[in-house]
Every structure is written in structure tokens, then in C-alpha cells.
Short mmCIF file of C-alpha atoms in Angstrom, two decimals:
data_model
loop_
_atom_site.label_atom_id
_atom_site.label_comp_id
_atom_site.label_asym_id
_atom_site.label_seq_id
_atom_site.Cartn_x
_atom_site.Cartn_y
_atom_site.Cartn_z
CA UNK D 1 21.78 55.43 -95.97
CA UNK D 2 18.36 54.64 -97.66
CA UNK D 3 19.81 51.57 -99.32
CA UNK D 4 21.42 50.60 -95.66
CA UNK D 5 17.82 51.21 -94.06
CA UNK D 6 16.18 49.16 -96.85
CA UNK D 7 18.21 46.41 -96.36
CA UNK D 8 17.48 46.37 -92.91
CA UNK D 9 13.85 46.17 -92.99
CA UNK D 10 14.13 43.75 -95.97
CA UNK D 11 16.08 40.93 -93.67
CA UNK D 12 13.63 42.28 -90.81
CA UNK D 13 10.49 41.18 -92.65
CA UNK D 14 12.45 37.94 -94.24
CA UNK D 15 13.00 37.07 -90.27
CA UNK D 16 9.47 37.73 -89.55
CA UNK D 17 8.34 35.54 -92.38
CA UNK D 18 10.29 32.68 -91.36
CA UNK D 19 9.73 32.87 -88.11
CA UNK D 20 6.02 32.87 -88.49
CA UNK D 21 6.23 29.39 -91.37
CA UNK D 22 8.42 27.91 -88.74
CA UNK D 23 5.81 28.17 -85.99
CA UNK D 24 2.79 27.42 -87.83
CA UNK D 25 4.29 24.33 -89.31
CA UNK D 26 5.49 22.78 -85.08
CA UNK D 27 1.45 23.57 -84.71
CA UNK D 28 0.37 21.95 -87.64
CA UNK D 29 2.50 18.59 -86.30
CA UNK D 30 1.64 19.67 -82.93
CA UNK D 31 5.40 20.18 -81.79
CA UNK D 32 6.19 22.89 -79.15
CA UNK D 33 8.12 25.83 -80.44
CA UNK D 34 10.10 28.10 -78.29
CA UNK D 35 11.93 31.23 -79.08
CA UNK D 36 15.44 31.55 -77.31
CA UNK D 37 17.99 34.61 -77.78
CA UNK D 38 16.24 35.89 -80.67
CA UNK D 39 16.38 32.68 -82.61
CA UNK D 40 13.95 30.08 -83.56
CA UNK D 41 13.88 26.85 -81.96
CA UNK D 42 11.85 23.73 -82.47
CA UNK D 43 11.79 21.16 -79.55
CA UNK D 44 10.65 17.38 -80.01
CA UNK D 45 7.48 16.22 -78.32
CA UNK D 46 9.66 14.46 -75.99
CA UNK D 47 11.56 17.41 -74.49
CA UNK D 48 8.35 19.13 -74.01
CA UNK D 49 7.59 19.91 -70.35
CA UNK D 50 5.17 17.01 -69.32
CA UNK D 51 1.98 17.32 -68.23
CA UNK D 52 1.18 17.58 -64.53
CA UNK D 53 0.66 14.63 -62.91
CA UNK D 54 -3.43 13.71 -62.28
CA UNK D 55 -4.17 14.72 -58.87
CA UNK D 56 -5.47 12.26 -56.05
CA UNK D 57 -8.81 11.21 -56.29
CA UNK D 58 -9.87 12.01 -59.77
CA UNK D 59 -13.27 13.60 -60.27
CA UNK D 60 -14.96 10.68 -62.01
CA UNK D 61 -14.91 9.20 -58.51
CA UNK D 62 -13.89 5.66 -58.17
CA UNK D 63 -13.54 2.68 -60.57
CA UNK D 64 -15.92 -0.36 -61.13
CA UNK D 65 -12.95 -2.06 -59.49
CA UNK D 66 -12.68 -0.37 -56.86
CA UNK D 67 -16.66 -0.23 -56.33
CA UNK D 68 -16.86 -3.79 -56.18
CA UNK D 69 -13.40 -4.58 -53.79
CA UNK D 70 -15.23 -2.19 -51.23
CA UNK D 71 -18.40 -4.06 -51.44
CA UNK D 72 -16.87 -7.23 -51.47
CA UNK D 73 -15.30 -6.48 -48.50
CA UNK D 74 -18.16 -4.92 -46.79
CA UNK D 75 -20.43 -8.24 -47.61
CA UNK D 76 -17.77 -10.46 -46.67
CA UNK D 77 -18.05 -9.27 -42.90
CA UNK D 78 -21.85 -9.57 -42.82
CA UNK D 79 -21.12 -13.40 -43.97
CA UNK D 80 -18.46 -13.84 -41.31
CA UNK D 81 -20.79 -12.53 -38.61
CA UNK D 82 -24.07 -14.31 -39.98
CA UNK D 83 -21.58 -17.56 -39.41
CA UNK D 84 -20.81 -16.38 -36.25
CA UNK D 85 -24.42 -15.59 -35.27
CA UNK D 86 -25.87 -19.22 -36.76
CA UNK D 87 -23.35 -20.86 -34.93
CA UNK D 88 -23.92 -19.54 -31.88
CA UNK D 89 -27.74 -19.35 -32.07
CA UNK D 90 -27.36 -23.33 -32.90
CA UNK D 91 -25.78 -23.82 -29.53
CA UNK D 92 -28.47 -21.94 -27.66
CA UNK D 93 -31.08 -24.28 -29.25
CA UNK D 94 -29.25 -27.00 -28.14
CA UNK D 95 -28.88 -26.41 -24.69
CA UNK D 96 -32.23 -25.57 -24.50
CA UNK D 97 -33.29 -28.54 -25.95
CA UNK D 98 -30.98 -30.35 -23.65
CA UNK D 99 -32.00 -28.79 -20.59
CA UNK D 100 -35.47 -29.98 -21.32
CA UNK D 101 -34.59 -33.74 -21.83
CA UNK D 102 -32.73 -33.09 -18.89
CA UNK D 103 -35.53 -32.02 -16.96
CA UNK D 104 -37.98 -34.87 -18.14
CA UNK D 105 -34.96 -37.65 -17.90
CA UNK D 106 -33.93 -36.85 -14.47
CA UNK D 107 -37.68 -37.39 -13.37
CA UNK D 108 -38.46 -40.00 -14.95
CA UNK D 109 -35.16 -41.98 -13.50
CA UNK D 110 -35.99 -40.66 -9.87
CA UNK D 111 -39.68 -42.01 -10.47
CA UNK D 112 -38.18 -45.29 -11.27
CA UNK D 113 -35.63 -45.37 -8.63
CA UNK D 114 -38.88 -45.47 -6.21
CA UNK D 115 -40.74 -48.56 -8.02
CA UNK D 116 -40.15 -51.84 -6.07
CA UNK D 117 -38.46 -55.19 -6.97
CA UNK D 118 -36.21 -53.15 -9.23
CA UNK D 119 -32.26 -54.41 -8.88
CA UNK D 120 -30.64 -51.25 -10.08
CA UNK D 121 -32.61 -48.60 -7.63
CA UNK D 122 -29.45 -46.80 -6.80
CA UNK D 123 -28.60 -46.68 -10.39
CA UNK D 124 -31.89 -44.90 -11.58
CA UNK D 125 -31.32 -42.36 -8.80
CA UNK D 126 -27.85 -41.31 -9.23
CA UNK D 127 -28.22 -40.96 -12.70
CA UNK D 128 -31.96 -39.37 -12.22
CA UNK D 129 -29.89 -36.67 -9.74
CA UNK D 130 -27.24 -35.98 -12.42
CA UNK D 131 -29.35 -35.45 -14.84
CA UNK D 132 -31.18 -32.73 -12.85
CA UNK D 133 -28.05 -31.47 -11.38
CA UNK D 134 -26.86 -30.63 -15.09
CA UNK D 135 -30.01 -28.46 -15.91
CA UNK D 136 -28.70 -25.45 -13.54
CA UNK D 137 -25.27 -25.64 -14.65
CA UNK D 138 -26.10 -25.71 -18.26
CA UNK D 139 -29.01 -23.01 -17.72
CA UNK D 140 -26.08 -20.53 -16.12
CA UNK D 141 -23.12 -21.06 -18.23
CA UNK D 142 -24.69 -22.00 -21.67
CA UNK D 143 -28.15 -19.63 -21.36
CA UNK D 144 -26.87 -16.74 -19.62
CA UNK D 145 -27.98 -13.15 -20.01
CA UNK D 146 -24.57 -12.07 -21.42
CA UNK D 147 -24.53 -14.85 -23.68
CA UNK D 148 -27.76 -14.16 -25.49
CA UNK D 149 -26.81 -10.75 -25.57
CA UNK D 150 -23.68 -11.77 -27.36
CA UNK D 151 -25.90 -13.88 -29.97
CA UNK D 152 -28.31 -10.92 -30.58
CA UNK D 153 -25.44 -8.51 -31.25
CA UNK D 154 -23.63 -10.87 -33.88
CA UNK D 155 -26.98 -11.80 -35.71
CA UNK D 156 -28.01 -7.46 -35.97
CA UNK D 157 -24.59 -6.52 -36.96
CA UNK D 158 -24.44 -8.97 -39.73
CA UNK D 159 -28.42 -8.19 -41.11
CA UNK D 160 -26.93 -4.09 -40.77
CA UNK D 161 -24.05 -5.08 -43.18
CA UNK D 162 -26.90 -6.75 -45.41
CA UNK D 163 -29.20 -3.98 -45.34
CA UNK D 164 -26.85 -1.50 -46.39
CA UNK D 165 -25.24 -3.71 -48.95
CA UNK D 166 -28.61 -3.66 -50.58
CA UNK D 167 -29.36 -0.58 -50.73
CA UNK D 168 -25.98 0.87 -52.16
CA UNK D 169 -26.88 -1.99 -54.98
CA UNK D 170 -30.44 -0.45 -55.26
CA UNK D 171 -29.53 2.75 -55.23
CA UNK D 172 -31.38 3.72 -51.76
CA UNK D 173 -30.42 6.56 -49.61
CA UNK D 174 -28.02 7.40 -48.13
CA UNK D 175 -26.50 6.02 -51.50
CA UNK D 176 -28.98 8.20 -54.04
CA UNK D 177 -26.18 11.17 -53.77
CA UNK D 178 -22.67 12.53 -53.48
CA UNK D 179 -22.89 13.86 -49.92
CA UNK D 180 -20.26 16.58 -49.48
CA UNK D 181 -17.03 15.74 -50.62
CA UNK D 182 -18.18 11.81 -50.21
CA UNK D 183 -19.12 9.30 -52.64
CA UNK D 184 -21.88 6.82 -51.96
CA UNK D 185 -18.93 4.13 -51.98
CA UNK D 186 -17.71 6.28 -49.34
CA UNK D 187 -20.56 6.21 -47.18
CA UNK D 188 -20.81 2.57 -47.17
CA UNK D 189 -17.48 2.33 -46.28
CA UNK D 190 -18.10 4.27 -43.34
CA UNK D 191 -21.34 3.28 -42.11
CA UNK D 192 -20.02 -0.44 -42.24
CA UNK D 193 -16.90 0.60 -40.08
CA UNK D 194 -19.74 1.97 -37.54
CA UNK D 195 -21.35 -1.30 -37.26
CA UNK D 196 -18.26 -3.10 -37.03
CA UNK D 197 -16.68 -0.66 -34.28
CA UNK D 198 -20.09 -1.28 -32.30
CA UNK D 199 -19.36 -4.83 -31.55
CA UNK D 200 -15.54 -4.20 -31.05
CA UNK D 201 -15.43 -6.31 -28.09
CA UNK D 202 -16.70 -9.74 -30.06
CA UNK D 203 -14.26 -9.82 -32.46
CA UNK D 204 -12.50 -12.67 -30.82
CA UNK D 205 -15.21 -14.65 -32.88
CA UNK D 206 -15.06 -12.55 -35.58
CA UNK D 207 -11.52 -13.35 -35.70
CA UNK D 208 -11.85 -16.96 -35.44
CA UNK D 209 -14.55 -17.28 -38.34
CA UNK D 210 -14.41 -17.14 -41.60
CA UNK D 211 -17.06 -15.61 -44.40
CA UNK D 212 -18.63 -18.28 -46.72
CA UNK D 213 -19.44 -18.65 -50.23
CA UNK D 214 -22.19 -16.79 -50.66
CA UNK D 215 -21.68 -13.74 -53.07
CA UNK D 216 -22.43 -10.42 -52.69
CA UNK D 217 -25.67 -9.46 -54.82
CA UNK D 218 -25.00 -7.24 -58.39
CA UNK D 219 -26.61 -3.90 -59.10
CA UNK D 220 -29.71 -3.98 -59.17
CA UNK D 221 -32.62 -2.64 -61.06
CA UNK D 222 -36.09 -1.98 -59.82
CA UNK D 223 -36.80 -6.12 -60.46
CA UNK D 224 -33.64 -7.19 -59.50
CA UNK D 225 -34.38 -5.33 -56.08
CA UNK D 226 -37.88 -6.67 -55.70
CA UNK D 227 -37.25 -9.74 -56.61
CA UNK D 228 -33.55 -10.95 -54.81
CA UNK D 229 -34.00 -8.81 -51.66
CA UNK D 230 -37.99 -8.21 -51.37
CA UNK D 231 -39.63 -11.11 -52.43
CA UNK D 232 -36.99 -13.50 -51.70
CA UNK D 233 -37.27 -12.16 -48.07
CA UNK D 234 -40.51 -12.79 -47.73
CA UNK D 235 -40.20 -16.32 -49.56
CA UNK D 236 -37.27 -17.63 -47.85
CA UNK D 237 -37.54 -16.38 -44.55
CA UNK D 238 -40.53 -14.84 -43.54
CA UNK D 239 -43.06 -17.45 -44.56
CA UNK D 240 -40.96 -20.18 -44.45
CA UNK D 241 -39.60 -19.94 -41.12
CA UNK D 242 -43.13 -18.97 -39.52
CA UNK D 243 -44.44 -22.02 -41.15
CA UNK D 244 -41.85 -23.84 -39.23
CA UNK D 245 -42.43 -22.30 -36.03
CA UNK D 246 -45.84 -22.64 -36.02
CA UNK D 247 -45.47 -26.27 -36.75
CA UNK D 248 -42.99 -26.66 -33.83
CA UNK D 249 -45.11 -25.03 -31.30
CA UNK D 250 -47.51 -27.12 -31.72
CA UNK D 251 -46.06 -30.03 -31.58
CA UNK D 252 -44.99 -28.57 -28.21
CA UNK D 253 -48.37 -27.74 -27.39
CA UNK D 254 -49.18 -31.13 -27.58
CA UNK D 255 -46.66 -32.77 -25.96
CA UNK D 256 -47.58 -30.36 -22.68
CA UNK D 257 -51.26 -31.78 -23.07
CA UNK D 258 -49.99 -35.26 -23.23
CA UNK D 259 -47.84 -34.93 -20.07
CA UNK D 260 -50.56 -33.05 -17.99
CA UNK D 261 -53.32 -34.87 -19.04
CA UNK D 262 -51.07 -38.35 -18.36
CA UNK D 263 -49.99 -36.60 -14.53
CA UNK D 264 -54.30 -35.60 -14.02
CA UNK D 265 -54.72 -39.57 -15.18
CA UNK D 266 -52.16 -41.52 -12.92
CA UNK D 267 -53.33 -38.73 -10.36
CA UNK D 268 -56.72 -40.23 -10.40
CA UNK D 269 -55.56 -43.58 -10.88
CA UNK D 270 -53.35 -43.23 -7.47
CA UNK D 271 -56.40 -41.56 -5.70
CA UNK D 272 -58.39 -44.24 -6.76
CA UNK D 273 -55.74 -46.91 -5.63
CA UNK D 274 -55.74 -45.10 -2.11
CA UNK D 275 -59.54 -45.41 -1.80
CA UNK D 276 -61.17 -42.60 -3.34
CA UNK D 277 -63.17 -44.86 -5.80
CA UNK D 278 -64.49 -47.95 -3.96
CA UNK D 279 -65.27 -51.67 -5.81
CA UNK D 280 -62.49 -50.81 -8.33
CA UNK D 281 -61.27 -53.83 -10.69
CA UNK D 282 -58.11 -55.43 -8.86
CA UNK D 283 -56.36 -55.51 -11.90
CA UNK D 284 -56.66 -51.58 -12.01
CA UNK D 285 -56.26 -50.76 -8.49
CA UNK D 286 -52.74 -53.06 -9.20
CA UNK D 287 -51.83 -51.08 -11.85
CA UNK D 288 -52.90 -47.54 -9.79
CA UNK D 289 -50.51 -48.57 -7.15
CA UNK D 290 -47.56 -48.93 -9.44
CA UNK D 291 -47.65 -46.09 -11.30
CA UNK D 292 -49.05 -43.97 -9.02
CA UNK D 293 -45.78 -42.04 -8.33
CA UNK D 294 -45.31 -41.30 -11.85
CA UNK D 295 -47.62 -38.55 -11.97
CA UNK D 296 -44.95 -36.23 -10.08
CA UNK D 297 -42.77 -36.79 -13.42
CA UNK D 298 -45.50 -36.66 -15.92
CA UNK D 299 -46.23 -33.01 -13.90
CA UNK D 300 -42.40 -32.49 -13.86
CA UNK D 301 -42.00 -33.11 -17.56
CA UNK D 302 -45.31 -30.80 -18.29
CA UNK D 303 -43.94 -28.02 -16.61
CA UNK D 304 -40.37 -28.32 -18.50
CA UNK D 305 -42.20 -27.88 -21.82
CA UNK D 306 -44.40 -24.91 -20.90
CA UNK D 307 -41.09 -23.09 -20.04
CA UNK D 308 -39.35 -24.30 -23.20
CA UNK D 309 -42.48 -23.05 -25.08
CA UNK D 310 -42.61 -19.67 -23.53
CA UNK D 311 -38.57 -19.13 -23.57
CA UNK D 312 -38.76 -19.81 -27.34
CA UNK D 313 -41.20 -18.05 -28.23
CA UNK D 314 -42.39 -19.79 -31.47
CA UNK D 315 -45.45 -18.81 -31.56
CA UNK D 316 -45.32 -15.33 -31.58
CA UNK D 317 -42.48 -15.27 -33.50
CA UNK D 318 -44.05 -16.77 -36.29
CA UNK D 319 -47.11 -14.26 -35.99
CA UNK D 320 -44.88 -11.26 -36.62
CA UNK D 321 -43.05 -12.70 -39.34
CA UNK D 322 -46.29 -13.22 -41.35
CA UNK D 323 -46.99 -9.72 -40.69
CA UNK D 324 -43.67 -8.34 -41.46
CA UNK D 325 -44.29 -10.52 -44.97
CA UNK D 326 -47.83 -9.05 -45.72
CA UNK D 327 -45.93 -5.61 -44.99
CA UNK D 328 -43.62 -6.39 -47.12
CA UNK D 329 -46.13 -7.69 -50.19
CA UNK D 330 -48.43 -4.52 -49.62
CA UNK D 331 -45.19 -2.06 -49.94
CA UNK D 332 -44.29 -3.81 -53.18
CA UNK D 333 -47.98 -4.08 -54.51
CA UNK D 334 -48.60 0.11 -54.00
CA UNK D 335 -45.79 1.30 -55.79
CA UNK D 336 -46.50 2.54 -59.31
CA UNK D 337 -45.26 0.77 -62.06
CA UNK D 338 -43.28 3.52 -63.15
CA UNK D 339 -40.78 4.05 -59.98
CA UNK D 340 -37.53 3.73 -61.13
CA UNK D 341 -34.39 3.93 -59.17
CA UNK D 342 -32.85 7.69 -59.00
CA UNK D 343 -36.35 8.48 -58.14
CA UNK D 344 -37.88 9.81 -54.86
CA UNK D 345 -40.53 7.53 -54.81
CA UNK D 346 -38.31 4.85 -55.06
CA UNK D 347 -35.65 6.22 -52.43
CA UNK D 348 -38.63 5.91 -49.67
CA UNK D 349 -39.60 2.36 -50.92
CA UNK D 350 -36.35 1.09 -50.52
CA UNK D 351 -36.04 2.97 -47.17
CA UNK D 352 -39.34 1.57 -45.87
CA UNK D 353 -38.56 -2.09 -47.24
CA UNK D 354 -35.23 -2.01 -45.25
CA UNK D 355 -36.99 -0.72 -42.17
CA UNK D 356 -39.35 -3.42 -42.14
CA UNK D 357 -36.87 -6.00 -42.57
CA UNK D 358 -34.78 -4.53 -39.67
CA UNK D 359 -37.50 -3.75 -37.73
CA UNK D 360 -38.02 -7.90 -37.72
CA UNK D 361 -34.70 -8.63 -37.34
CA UNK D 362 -34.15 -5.87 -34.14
CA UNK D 363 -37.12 -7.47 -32.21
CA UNK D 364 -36.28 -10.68 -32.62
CA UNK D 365 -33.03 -10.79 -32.56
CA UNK D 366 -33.40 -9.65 -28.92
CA UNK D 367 -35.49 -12.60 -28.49
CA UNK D 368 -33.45 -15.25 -29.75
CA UNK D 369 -36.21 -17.85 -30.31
CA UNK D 370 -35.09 -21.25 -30.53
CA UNK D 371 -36.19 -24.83 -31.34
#
């Protein structure tokens, strides 16, 4: 009985042994090893249970891939609507361009549909009367309300796209932070949707347009920001296009002097013609009664450009956009040199650059200046 009992505990501790190389050598070669029925088993790697599948939405958020597809997309509706907008804004400025040479035409032909000895009166008047019939139709259809509004809403949906494409790339709130459950890809994602859901009911145009080439600007560094989105606003736009519109108001400015002071001349001319000066040359008083009835058109075309000037706007457009530059300058020349982006400091200068840039673009946008 004791030689039956140490047998027993002899193959009991041989088992043991075994069992315990056998499992130390599957981890050693990392190969699962199972125990079924009371025997030892070793499985292959590739019978092993596999792993469970990575869950939706991994937590290292989403790829460099996928970061740039979303603002690709994003950027490639502000470039459809800023084609839209320029389009549209081109045709404004060309009807009201034509319903000033309209206006100054359709005098000028009625003027010279009065002058005698000329063969081709009726001529000069019909066409002087369609000429000025046109400027109403044109002012109604072409310059309406509705349409402007249309122009204004297209031009601030595609500068929101911009805006918030720059500051994702600079690193600008709302972008600074994982918001909830929400990455900052997220976010831009959604705020564009808002923008593009506000002006739901012009995307007939949308729809008909098509982005350009223009690319969508990298990540960018504290430079990179200052230098593509700050400075080159300021550069490209601000300065240069009030430079531009002060230059082309004042060349309206003075053709309204010319045409009023020509009308108070031919006035004075005609009165003189009529008597009001006495021993006047005859060669004068000849020419007085000949072109005395243009000073009705020379008025006429006076008062067309003093409304073209102050439905444009030029000049006070290009007044604000100087400001909005020297805003603009002084916000980049008080921040300290050592702002970096991640910062909060630097959060509130990209916030108050953006704001200044839309701020522009909201007021004028509503104006819709022209040339």
C-alpha cells in the first residue's frame, strides 16, 4: 500500500513537472497554452482567439488624411462661393456703370436732337429716349434690393469659410481644444455646415459654380499665420484696394466738377446769348445760342455721377479699410515675441485678428461698393 501510494505521488509530481516545462516553454515562444480534460495542450498562434476588433473612432482621433480631406473640402466651398460672389459683384459694377453712361448718353442725344440744321433729329431722339428708358429697367431688375442682398450673402459666407479655415490651421479657438466628445476637425466640420445651411436657398449658384485653383493654406506656425493670413491681408487687400478706391473716387470727383462747372458755363453763356450781358462779341453770342441747351445735359450728366459716387461708396470704403489695416499692423506689432500657438495669448490674437477682418468684410459686404 505504501509502495502503491508512492507511486502515485511519484507520477503526480512527474505530471506536475511536465506540465509546468510545457507551459513555460508556449510563453517563452509566446504560444497560447490551454489545458483540456486534464491534459496538456499547445495551440498555434493561429488558432488563438483573435483579438477584438479596434472599436470606431480610435482615441488618437483622426488621421493626417483625414485632417486634410475635411479641410480640403471645407476650403473648396469658400472658393466656390468667393467665385460666385466675384461674379456676381462684377455684374453689379457693370450695370452701374452702365446705367450711368446711360444716363449721360441719353442726354446728350436728346440735347442734340434739339440743335438745328441737323438731318438725323429723329434719330438722336429715339435713340436719346432708349437710352434713358433702359436706366429704370436695368436699375430694377439688375440693382434690386434682393439682388444685392443675394451678393452680400455669397461674398460673407465664403470670407466665414476662410476665417475658420485659418484659424483651425493656426490653432485659434474654437480649434485650441477637444470640446466634449469633439475634435477640433469636428468643429470645423460643423461650423462650416452652419454657414453653408444659412444660405440654403442660393445654392442654385452654388450648384452651378465650381471652386478654383487656389489651395487651401498648410499649418501654420506663429509666422506662417502672420505672415499668409495677417500681413498678406493687409498687403493684398486692405491697402491695395483702398488705394484703388481712393483713386477712383476721385477721378469721379472730377468728372462731377467738370460736368457742373461745364452746365454753370453754357448756363451763362445762354443767359448771356438771351441778353443778360449786353455788347457781347457776335462770334460768342453765336456760339451761346448753339449750345445753350446743352447745359440741361451737362446738369443731367453731373447729377448721374454724384449718385454713382454716393451708391458706391468709394470713398468711405477705402477709409475703413486703411483703418481695418492699421488695426491689423498694431495687433501684430503688441504681441510679445514669445506667443506661441497653444498659448492663451495667442488664442485671443488670432480671435481678435479674425474679428477685425470680419468685422470689414460684414460692413461692407452689406454695402457692396462698386466701380
Amino acid at each position: 500500500m505504501d509502495t502503491n501510494m508512492t507511486r502515485l505521488l511519484l507520477r503526480t509530481a512527474a505530471a506536475s513537472l511536465l506540465l509546468f516545462f510545457c507551459a513555460a516553454d508556449a510563453a517563452q515562444q509566446n504560444r497560447p497554452f490551454f489545458v483540456r480534460g486534464g491534459s496538456t495542450t499547445e495551440v498555434s498562434a493561429s488558432s488563438a482567439v483573435p483579438p477584438a476588433p479596434p472599436r470606431c473612432g480610435t482615441e488618437g482621433g483622426p488621421s493626417a488624411s483625414q485632417i486634410e480631406a475635411a479641410v480640403r473640402i471645407v476650403w473648396n466651398r469658400h472658393r466656390t462661393w468667393a467665385v460666385v460672389a466675384s461674379e456676381k459683384e462684377r455684374k453689379l459694377k457693370r450695370n452701374r456703370l452702365s446705367v450711368l453712361y446711360l444716363t449721360v448718353a441719353g442726354a446728350a442725344l436728346q440735347t442734340a436732337a434739339l440743335a438745328p440744321n441737323l438731318g438725323a433729329n429723329w434719330i438722336a431722339s429715339m435713340a436719346g429716349g432708349g437710352c434713358l428708358a433702359l436706366v429704370p429697367y436695368i436699375s430694377s431688375k439688375y440693382l434690386s434690393q434682393s439682388t444685392m442682398e443675394a451678393t452680400r450673402r455669397c461674398m460673407a459666407a465664403s470670407e466665414a469659410l476662410r476665417s475658420e479655415v485659418y484659424t483651425f490651421r493656426a490653432g485659434g479657438a474654437p480649434y485650441d481644444k477637444i470640446v466634449g466628445d469633439k475634435d477640433p476637425i469636428d468643429v470645423l466640420v460643423d461650423r462650416a455646415a452652419g454657414v453653408s445651411n444659412s444660405v440654403q436657398d442660393l445654392m442654385m449658384m452654388y450648384a452651378a459654380s465650381s471652386p478654383d485653383n487656389v489651395p487651401p493654406p498648410p499649418r501654420m506656425d506663429r509666422e506662417g499665420y502672420i505672415t499668409e493670413r495677417v500681413m498678406a491681408e493687409v498687403n493684398d487687400n486692405l491697402r491695395k484696394n483702398a488705394r484703388r478706391y481712393a483713386q477712383r473716387e476721385n477721378q469721379l470727383r472730377n468728372y462731377h466738377s467738370t460736368a457742373t462747372s461745364a452746365a454753370a458755363f453754357v448756363g451763362f453763356l445762354a443767359g448771356s446769348a438771351n441778353g443778360g450781358v449786353t455788347n457781347l462779341p457776335p462770334m460768342l453770342s453765336a456760339l451761346a445760342g448753339q449750345i445753350g441747351s446743352w447745359g440741361a445735359a451737362a446738369s443731367t450728366a453731373g447729377a448721374a455721377i454724384a449718385a454713382h459716387i454716393a451708391s458706391t461708396k468709394l470713398g468711405e470704403k477705402a477709409s475703413q479699410y486703411s483703418a481695418t489695416a492699421k488695426r491689423l499692423e498694431n495687433l501684430v506689432l503688441r504681441l510679445d515675441g514669445d506667443v506661441m500657438p497653444g498659448c492663451q495669448e495667442w488664442t485671443e490674437f488670432v480671435r481678435n485678428c479674425e474679428e477685425a477682418i470680419a468685422g470689414e468684410n460684414q460692413k461692407w459686404k452689406s454695402e457692396l461698393a462698386g466701380e
